[in-house]
CSV table of C-alpha atoms in Angstrom, one decimal:
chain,number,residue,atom,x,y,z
E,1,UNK,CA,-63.1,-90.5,-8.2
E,2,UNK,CA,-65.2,-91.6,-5.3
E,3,UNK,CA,-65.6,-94.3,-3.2
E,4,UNK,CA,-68.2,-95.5,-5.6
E,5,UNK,CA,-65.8,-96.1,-8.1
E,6,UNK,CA,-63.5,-98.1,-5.9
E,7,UNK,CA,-63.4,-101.9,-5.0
E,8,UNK,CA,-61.8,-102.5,-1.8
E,9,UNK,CA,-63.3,-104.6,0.4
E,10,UNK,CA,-61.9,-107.6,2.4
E,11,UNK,CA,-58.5,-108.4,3.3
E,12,UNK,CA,-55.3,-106.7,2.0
E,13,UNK,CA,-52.1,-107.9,2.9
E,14,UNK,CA,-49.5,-105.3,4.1
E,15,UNK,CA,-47.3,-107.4,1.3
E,16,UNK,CA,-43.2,-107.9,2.8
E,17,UNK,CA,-40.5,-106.6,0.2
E,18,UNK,CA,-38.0,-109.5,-0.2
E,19,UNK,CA,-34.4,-108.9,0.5
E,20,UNK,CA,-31.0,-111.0,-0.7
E,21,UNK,CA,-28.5,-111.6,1.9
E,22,UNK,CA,-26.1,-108.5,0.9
E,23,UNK,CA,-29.5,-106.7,1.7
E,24,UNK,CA,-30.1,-106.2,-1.8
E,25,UNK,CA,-33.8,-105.9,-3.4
E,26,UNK,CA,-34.7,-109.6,-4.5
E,27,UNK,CA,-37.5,-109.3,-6.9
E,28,UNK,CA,-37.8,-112.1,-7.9
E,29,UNK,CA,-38.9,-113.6,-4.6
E,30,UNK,CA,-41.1,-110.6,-3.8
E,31,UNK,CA,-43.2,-111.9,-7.1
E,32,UNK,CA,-43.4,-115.3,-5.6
E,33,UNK,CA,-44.5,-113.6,-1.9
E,34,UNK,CA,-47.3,-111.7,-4.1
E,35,UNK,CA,-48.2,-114.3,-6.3
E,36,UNK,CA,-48.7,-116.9,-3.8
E,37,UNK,CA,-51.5,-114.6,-1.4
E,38,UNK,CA,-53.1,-114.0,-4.8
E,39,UNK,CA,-53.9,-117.6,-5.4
E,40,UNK,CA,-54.7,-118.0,-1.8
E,41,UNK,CA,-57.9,-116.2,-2.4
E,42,UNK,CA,-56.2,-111.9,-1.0
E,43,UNK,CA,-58.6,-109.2,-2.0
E,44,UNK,CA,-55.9,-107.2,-2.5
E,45,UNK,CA,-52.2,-106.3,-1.9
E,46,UNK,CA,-50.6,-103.3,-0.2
E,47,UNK,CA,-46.9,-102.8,-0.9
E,48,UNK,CA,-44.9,-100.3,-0.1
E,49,UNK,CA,-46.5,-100.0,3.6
E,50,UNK,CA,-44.4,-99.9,7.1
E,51,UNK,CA,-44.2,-104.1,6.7
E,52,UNK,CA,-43.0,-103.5,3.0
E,53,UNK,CA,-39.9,-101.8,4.3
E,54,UNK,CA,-41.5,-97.9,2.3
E,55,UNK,CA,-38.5,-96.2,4.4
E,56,UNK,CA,-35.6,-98.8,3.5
E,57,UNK,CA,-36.6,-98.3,-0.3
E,58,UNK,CA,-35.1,-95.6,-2.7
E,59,UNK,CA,-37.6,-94.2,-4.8
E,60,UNK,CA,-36.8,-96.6,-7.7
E,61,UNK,CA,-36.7,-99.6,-5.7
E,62,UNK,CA,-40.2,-98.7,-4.6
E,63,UNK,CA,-41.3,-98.2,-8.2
E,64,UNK,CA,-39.7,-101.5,-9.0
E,65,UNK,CA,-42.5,-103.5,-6.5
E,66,UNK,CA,-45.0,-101.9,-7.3
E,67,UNK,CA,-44.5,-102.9,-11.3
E,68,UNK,CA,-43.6,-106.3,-9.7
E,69,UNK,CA,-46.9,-106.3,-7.7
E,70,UNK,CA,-49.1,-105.5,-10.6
E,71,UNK,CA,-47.9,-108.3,-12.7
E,72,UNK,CA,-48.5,-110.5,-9.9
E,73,UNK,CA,-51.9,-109.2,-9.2
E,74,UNK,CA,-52.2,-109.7,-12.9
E,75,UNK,CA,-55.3,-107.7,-12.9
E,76,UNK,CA,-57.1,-110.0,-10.5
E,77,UNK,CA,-56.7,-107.9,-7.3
E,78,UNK,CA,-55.7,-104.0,-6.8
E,79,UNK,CA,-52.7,-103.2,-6.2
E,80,UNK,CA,-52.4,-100.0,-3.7
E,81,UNK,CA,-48.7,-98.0,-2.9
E,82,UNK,CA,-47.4,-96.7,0.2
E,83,UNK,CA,-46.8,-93.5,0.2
E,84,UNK,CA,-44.5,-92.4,3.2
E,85,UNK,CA,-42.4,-88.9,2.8
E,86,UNK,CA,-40.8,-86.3,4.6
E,87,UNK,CA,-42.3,-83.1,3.0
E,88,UNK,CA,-45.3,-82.7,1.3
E,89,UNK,CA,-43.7,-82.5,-2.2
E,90,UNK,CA,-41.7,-85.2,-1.6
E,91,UNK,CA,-45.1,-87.5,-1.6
E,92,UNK,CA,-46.4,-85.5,-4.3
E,93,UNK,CA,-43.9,-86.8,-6.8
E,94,UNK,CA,-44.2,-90.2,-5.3
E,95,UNK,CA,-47.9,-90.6,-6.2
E,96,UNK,CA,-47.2,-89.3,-9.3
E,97,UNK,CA,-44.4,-91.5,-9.8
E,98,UNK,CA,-46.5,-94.5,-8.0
E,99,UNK,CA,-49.4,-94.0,-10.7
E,100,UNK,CA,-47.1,-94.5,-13.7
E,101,UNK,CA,-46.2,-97.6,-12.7
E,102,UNK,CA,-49.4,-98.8,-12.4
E,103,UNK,CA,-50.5,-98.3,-9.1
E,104,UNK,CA,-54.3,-98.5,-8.5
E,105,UNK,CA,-54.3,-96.6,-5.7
E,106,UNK,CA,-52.0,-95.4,-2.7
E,107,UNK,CA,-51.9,-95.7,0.8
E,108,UNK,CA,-50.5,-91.6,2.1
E,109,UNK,CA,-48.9,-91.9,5.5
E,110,UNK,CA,-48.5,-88.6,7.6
E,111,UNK,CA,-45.5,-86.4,6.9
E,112,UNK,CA,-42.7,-88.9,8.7
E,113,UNK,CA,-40.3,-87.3,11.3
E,114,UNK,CA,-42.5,-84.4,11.9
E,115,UNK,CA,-44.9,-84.0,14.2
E,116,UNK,CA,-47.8,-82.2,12.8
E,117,UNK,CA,-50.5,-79.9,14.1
E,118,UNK,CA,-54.0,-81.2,12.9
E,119,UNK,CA,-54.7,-78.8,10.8
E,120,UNK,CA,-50.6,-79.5,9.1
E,121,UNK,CA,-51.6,-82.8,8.7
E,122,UNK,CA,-55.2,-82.5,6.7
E,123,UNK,CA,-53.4,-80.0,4.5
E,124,UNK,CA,-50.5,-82.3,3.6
E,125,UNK,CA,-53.5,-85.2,2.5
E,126,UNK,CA,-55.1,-82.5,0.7
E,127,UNK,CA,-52.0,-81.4,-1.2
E,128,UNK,CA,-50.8,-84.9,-2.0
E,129,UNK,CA,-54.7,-85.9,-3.2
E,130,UNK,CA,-54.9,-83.4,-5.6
E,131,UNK,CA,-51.9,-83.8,-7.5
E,132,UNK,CA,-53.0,-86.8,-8.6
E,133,UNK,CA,-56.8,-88.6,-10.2
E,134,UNK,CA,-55.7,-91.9,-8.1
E,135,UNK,CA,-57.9,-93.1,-5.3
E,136,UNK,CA,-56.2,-92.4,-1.9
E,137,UNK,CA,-56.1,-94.5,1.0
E,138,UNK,CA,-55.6,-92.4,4.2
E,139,UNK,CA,-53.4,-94.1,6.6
E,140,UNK,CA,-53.5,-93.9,10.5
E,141,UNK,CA,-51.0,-95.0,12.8
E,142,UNK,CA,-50.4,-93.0,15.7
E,143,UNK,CA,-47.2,-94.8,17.7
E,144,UNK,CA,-45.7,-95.3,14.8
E,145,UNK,CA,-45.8,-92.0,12.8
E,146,UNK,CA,-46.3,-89.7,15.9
E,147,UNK,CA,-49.3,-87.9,13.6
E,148,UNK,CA,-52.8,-88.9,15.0
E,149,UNK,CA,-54.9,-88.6,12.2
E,150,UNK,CA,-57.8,-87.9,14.2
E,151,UNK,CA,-62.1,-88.3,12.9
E,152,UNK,CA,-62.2,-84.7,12.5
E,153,UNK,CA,-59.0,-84.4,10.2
E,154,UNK,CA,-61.2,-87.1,8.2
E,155,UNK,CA,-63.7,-84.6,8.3
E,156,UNK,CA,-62.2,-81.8,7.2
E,157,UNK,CA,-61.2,-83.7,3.7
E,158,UNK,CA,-64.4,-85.2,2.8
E,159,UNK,CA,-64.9,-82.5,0.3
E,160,UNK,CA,-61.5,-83.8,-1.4
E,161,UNK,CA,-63.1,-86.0,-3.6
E,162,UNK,CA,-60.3,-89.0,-4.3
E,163,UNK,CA,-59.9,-89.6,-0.6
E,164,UNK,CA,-62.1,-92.4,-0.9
E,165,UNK,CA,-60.3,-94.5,2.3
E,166,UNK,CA,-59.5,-94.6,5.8
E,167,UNK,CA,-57.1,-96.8,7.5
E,168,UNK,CA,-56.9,-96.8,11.1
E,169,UNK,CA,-54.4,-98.5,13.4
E,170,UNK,CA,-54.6,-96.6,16.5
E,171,UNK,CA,-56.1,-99.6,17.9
E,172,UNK,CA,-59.5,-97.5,19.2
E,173,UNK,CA,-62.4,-98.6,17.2
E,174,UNK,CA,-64.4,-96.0,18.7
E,175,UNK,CA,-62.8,-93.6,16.0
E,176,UNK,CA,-65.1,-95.7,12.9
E,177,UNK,CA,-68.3,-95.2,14.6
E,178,UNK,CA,-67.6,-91.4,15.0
E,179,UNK,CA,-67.0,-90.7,11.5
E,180,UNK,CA,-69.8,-92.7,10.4
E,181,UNK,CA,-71.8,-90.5,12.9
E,182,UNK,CA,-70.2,-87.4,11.5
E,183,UNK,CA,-70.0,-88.2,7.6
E,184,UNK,CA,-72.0,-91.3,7.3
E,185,UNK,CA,-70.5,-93.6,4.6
E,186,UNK,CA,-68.2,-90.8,2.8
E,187,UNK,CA,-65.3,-92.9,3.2
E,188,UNK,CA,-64.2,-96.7,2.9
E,189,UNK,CA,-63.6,-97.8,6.5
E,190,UNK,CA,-60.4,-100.5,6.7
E,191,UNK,CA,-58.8,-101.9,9.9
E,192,UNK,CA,-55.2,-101.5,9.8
E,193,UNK,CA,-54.2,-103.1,13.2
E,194,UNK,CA,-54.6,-107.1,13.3
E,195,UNK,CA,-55.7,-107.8,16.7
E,196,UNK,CA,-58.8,-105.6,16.8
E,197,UNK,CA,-59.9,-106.6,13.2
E,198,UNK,CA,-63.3,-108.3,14.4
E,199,UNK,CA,-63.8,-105.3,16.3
E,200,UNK,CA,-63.4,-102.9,13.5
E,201,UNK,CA,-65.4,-105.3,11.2
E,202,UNK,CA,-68.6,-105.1,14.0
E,203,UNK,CA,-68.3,-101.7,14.2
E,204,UNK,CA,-68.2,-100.9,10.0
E,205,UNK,CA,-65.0,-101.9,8.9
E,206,UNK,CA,-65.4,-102.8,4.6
E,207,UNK,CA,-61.3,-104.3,4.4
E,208,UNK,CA,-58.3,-104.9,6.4
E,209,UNK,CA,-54.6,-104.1,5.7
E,210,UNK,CA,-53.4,-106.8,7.5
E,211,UNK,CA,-50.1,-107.3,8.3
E,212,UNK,CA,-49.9,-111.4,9.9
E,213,UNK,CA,-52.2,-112.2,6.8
E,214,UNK,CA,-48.9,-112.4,4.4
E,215,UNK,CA,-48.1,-115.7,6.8
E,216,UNK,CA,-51.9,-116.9,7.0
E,217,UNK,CA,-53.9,-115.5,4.2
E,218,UNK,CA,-56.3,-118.0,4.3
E,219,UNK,CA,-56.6,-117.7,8.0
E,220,UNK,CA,-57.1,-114.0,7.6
E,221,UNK,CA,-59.3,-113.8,4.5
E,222,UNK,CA,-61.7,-116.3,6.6
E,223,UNK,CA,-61.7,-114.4,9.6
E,224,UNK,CA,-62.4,-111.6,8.2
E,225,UNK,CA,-65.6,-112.7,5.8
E,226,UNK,CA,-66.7,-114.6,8.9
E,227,UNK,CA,-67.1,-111.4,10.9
E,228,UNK,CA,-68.2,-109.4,7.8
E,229,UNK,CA,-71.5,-112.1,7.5
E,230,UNK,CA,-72.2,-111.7,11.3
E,231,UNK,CA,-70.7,-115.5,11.8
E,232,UNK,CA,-69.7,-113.9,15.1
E,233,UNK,CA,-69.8,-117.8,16.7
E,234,UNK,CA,-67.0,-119.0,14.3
E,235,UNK,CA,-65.4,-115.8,13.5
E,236,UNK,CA,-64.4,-116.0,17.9
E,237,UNK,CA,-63.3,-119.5,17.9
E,238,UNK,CA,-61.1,-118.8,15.0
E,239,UNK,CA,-60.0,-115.2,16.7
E,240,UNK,CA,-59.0,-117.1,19.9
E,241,UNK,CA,-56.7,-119.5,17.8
E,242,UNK,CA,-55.3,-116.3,15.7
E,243,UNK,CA,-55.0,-113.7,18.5
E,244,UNK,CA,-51.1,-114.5,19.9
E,245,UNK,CA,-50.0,-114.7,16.2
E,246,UNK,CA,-52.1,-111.3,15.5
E,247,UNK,CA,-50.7,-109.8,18.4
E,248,UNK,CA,-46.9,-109.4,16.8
E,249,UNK,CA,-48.3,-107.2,14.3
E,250,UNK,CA,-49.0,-104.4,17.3
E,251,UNK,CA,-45.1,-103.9,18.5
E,252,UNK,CA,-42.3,-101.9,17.1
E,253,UNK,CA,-40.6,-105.3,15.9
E,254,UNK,CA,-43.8,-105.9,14.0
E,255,UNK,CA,-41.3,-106.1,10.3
E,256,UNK,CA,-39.1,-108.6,11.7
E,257,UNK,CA,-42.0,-110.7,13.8
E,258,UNK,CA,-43.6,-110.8,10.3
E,259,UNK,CA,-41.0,-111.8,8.4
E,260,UNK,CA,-40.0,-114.3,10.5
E,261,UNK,CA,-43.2,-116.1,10.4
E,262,UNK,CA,-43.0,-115.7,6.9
E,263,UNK,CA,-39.9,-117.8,7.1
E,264,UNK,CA,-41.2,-120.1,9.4
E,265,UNK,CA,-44.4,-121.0,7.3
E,266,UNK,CA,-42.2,-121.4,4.2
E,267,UNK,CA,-43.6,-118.2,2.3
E,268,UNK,CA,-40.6,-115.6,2.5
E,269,UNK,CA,-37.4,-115.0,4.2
E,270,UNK,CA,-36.7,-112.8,7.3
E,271,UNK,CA,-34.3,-110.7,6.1
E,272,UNK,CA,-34.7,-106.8,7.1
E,273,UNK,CA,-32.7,-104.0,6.2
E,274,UNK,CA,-30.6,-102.2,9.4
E,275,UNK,CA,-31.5,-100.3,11.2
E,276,UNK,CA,-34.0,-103.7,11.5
E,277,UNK,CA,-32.1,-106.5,12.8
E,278,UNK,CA,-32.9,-110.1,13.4
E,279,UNK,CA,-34.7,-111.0,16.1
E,280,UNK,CA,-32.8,-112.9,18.8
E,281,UNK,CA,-32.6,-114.5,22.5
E,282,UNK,CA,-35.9,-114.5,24.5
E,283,UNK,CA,-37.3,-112.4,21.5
E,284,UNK,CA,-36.8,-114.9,19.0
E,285,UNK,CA,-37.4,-117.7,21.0
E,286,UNK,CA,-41.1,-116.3,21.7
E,287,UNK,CA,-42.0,-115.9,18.5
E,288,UNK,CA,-40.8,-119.5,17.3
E,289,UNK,CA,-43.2,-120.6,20.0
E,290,UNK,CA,-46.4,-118.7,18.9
E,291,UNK,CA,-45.8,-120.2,15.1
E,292,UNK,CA,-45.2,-123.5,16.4
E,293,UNK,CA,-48.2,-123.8,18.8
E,294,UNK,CA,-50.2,-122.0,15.8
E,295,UNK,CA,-49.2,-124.7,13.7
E,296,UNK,CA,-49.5,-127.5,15.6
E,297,UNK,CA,-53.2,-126.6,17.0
E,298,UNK,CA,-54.4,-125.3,13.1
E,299,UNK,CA,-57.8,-125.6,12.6
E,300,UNK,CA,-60.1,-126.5,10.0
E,301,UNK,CA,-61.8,-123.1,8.5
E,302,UNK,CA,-65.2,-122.7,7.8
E,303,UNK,CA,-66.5,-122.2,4.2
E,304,UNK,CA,-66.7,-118.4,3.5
E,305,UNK,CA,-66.3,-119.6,-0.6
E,306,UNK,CA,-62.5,-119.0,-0.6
């Protein structure tokens, strides 16, 4: 497996997982959630992930959307499987598990809870990659996982030869240009934090996990092709509109922001599992505003062959 025998490029949703009112898994709806960004024109679908809820899931609920997700991809898109764990082991068996239900790919988060020395963290990717032939996604997000999965952790795996991708959310694009300096184009770059997705694109970004692109896929897959053909003109104007909505996707109530949006468009619920509660007062009432000015001032998108 190498990066040459992957296909992921362009925009993958960070896909919600759809709960009942008791709190209980609601498949069904998570289909629907699925199948409708597929029809919208998604490059691919990422479930499982911090949006999806990975930590909230029992191992077979997780294994249930991920089945779910590949019948809605229904071969037209990958589907790729969070993989967040507290030991090592623990994500071994995941992937494992992950890849007989039909995963094409999975997205390894750091160790969760502990906070790893560098040289901890390459060795739990390392471990986790070869226990299994699928691709791997490596996955980056310092504030939330407390594990900075820094360019030279990156290099220190390139030998491993099914770590084919690299997701950053740190937020500093600077990180893209020095591992292209240091490894050239050994790994598949994706931005994993909205609201410095144009950034990431200019500076070599192939796909984005996006998070605020389960409300606005079409908004998000255009964006991003914009940038990706140098349409730097439209991509802006259509950034400036997008930015306050893309915004929600950087703070610690990103789950319930996104959700709610979700709602609000008419393409999921809100519901979260506790600890995740409902937004509410001020909170709420800011984030109604940002859908309903995003609505009201929607603009037309430019062809990008969606």
């Amino acid at each position: 497996m190498s990066r040459k025998a992957i296909q992921w490029s362009g925009v993958f949703p960070a896909v919600t997982t759809q709960f009942k009112a008791d709190f209980s898994l609601d498949l069904q709806a998570t289909h629907q959630v699925m199948r409708k960004l597929v029809d919208d024109g998604v490059s691919g679908l990422v479930v499982c992930g911090t949006v999806g809820e990975n930590t909230s899931l029992s191992t077979a609920e997780k294994l249930a959307v991920i089945e779910v997700a590949k019948d809605a991809a229904a071969g037209r898109v990958p589907v790729i499987a969070g993989v967040a764990e507290f030991t090592t082991e623990f994500a071994r068996n995941t992937v494992r598990e992950a890849a007989k239900a039909g995963a094409d790919g999975v997205m390894v988060m750091p160790a969760l809870v502990y906070s790893a020395k560098p040289h901890e963290t390459a060795a739990h990717f390392r471990a986790v990659a070869t226990g299994t032939d699928l691709p791997v996604m490596v996955y980056n997000n310092p504030p939330i996982y407390r594990n900075d999965v820094t360019p030279e952790v990156l290099i220190a795996l390139q030998d491993c030869e099914n770590i084919v991708c690299f997701k950053d959310s740190s937020g500093d694009t600077r990180r893209f240009i020095d591992l292209r300096n240091a490894v050239g184009e050994r790994f598949v770059l994706f931005a994993g934090l909205d609201d410095v997705v144009v950034e990431s694109v200019a500076v070599g970004a192939e796909g984005w996990v996006s998070g605020m692109s389960v409300a606005f896929p079409k908004e998000g897959e255009t964006l991003f092709r914009l940038a990706k053909a140098q349409r730097f003109e439209e991509a802006l104007a259509l950034y400036r509109w997008f930015m306050p909505l893309l915004h929600l996707d950087a703070r610690p109530d990103l789950v319930q922001c996104i959700k709610l949006c979700e709602e609000l468009v008419g393409r999921g619920s809100s519901i979260t599992r506790p600890p995740r509660l409902p937004l509410q007062g001020e909170t709420l009432a800011e984030v109604k505003a940002i859908v309903a000015k995003a609505l009201a001032t929607r603009p037309s998108l430019p062809d990008v062959g969606l």
